[in-house]
Amino acid sequence: MRTTIGEARLRLPARIAKGDVIMVNAIVTHPMDTGFFRTPEGQPIPAFFVKDVVVRFGGAEVARFEWTSGISRDPVVSFPLLADREGTLEVTWTDSQGSTFTQQVPVAFGAA
């Protein structure tokens, strides 16, 4: 299966109860080129990396990460989130060429 730049996934626990602190795992497909390497022909490969990651929950920004070219290919970010209400969790990645990739998932409470 072939993936394309910007494909993203968010993973939440299967069951969430109000007040839980859940672990969110987010991954985006991206080459994360550092700008320090060359093609087999000797041509420089320009830097091309995710530089900003913004997390919103229920429309409010809850986290922001600033990355550099030193992050590995197909980067993953994991963070805790207080599930104090139901709402949409949205993660947006912006790369050094200005492309933006967004993934959203609903945070909903399961039956007790």
mmCIF file of C-alpha atoms in Angstrom:
data_model
loop_
_atom_site.group_PDB
_atom_site.id
_atom_site.type_symbol
_atom_site.label_atom_id
_atom_site.label_comp_id
_atom_site.label_asym_id
_atom_site.label_seq_id
_atom_site.Cartn_x
_atom_site.Cartn_y
_atom_site.Cartn_z
ATOM 1 C CA MET A 1 0.000 0.000 0.000
ATOM 2 C CA ARG A 2 1.418 3.379 -0.988
ATOM 3 C CA THR A 3 1.042 6.352 1.342
ATOM 4 C CA THR A 4 1.162 10.006 0.390
ATOM 5 C CA ILE A 5 2.668 12.972 2.174
ATOM 6 C CA GLY A 6 0.224 14.347 4.696
ATOM 7 C CA GLU A 7 -1.724 11.185 5.453
ATOM 8 C CA ALA A 8 -2.385 11.368 9.167
ATOM 9 C CA ARG A 9 -3.832 9.208 11.907
ATOM 10 C CA LEU A 10 -4.954 9.959 15.437
ATOM 11 C CA ARG A 11 -5.283 7.132 17.924
ATOM 12 C CA LEU A 12 -7.362 7.395 21.098
ATOM 13 C CA PRO A 13 -8.269 4.769 23.695
ATOM 14 C CA ALA A 14 -11.236 2.560 22.769
ATOM 15 C CA ARG A 15 -13.213 3.730 25.824
ATOM 16 C CA ILE A 16 -13.130 7.190 27.323
ATOM 17 C CA ALA A 17 -14.933 8.333 30.467
ATOM 18 C CA LYS A 18 -15.478 11.937 31.507
ATOM 19 C CA GLY A 19 -12.473 13.129 33.495
ATOM 20 C CA ASP A 20 -10.048 10.539 32.097
ATOM 21 C CA VAL A 21 -6.550 11.643 31.172
ATOM 22 C CA ILE A 22 -6.089 9.841 27.863
ATOM 23 C CA MET A 23 -2.966 9.325 25.776
ATOM 24 C CA VAL A 24 -3.278 10.591 22.208
ATOM 25 C CA ASN A 25 -0.928 9.268 19.516
ATOM 26 C CA ALA A 26 -0.717 11.190 16.254
ATOM 27 C CA ILE A 27 1.331 10.297 13.162
ATOM 28 C CA VAL A 28 1.732 12.032 9.825
ATOM 29 C CA THR A 29 3.388 10.621 6.711
ATOM 30 C CA HIS A 30 6.230 12.963 5.774
ATOM 31 C CA PRO A 31 9.816 12.472 4.488
ATOM 32 C CA MET A 32 11.325 14.935 6.998
ATOM 33 C CA ASP A 33 14.402 15.711 4.867
ATOM 34 C CA THR A 34 17.105 17.527 6.840
ATOM 35 C CA GLY A 35 18.747 19.359 3.941
ATOM 36 C CA PHE A 36 22.098 17.713 4.734
ATOM 37 C CA PHE A 37 21.917 14.843 2.222
ATOM 38 C CA ARG A 38 22.462 14.454 -1.517
ATOM 39 C CA THR A 39 20.924 12.370 -4.283
ATOM 40 C CA PRO A 40 23.009 9.554 -5.829
ATOM 41 C CA GLU A 41 23.900 12.089 -8.538
ATOM 42 C CA GLY A 42 25.328 14.473 -5.931
ATOM 43 C CA GLN A 43 22.520 17.040 -5.987
ATOM 44 C CA PRO A 44 21.525 18.462 -2.583
ATOM 45 C CA ILE A 45 18.160 17.351 -1.231
ATOM 46 C CA PRO A 46 16.530 20.520 0.144
ATOM 47 C CA ALA A 47 15.198 20.627 3.688
ATOM 48 C CA PHE A 48 11.551 19.583 3.803
ATOM 49 C CA PHE A 49 10.097 18.928 7.250
ATOM 50 C CA VAL A 50 7.101 19.444 9.532
ATOM 51 C CA LYS A 51 7.810 22.590 11.509
ATOM 52 C CA ASP A 52 4.613 23.253 13.475
ATOM 53 C CA VAL A 53 2.055 20.983 15.109
ATOM 54 C CA VAL A 54 -1.083 22.517 16.659
ATOM 55 C CA VAL A 55 -3.582 20.552 18.758
ATOM 56 C CA ARG A 56 -7.126 21.819 19.299
ATOM 57 C CA PHE A 57 -9.810 20.250 21.460
ATOM 58 C CA GLY A 58 -13.352 21.544 21.217
ATOM 59 C CA GLY A 59 -12.050 24.474 19.142
ATOM 60 C CA ALA A 60 -9.527 25.644 21.774
ATOM 61 C CA GLU A 61 -5.776 25.291 21.275
ATOM 62 C CA VAL A 62 -4.454 22.910 23.944
ATOM 63 C CA ALA A 63 -0.906 22.252 22.694
ATOM 64 C CA ARG A 64 1.644 23.497 20.176
ATOM 65 C CA PHE A 65 4.901 21.884 19.111
ATOM 66 C CA GLU A 66 7.702 23.446 17.058
ATOM 67 C CA TRP A 67 9.836 20.874 15.261
ATOM 68 C CA THR A 68 13.114 21.045 13.363
ATOM 69 C CA SER A 69 14.583 19.003 10.544
ATOM 70 C CA GLY A 70 16.074 16.649 13.153
ATOM 71 C CA ILE A 71 12.771 14.788 13.631
ATOM 72 C CA SER A 72 12.539 11.351 11.974
ATOM 73 C CA ARG A 73 10.539 10.391 8.884
ATOM 74 C CA ASP A 74 6.791 9.887 9.496
ATOM 75 C CA PRO A 75 6.894 11.627 12.877
ATOM 76 C CA VAL A 76 4.761 10.585 15.826
ATOM 77 C CA VAL A 77 3.726 12.821 18.685
ATOM 78 C CA SER A 78 2.110 11.494 21.881
ATOM 79 C CA PHE A 79 0.553 13.622 24.566
ATOM 80 C CA PRO A 80 -1.919 13.363 27.458
ATOM 81 C CA LEU A 81 -5.319 15.019 27.138
ATOM 82 C CA LEU A 82 -7.870 15.633 29.885
ATOM 83 C CA ALA A 83 -11.200 14.386 28.514
ATOM 84 C CA ASP A 84 -13.303 16.767 30.592
ATOM 85 C CA ARG A 85 -15.907 17.183 27.837
ATOM 86 C CA GLU A 86 -16.891 15.668 24.529
ATOM 87 C CA GLY A 87 -15.685 17.450 21.420
ATOM 88 C CA THR A 88 -13.531 17.271 18.335
ATOM 89 C CA LEU A 89 -9.805 16.687 18.680
ATOM 90 C CA GLU A 90 -7.916 18.215 15.759
ATOM 91 C CA VAL A 91 -4.198 18.029 14.994
ATOM 92 C CA THR A 92 -2.714 20.238 12.260
ATOM 93 C CA TRP A 93 0.796 19.800 10.887
ATOM 94 C CA THR A 94 2.454 22.547 8.768
ATOM 95 C CA ASP A 95 5.625 21.814 6.835
ATOM 96 C CA SER A 96 8.529 23.985 5.702
ATOM 97 C CA GLN A 97 7.024 24.350 2.215
ATOM 98 C CA GLY A 98 3.754 25.747 3.606
ATOM 99 C CA SER A 99 1.587 22.635 3.193
ATOM 100 C CA THR A 100 -0.896 21.981 5.983
ATOM 101 C CA PHE A 101 -2.355 18.611 6.940
ATOM 102 C CA THR A 102 -5.219 18.173 9.415
ATOM 103 C CA GLN A 103 -6.814 15.162 11.040
ATOM 104 C CA GLN A 104 -9.844 15.198 13.327
ATOM 105 C CA VAL A 105 -11.470 12.614 15.591
ATOM 106 C CA PRO A 106 -14.414 12.899 17.956
ATOM 107 C CA VAL A 107 -13.800 12.473 21.680
ATOM 108 C CA ALA A 108 -16.964 10.829 22.966
ATOM 109 C CA PHE A 109 -17.677 9.160 26.269
ATOM 110 C CA GLY A 110 -18.516 5.447 26.232
ATOM 111 C CA ALA A 111 -21.331 3.870 28.187
ATOM 112 C CA ALA A 112 -20.310 3.035 31.755
#
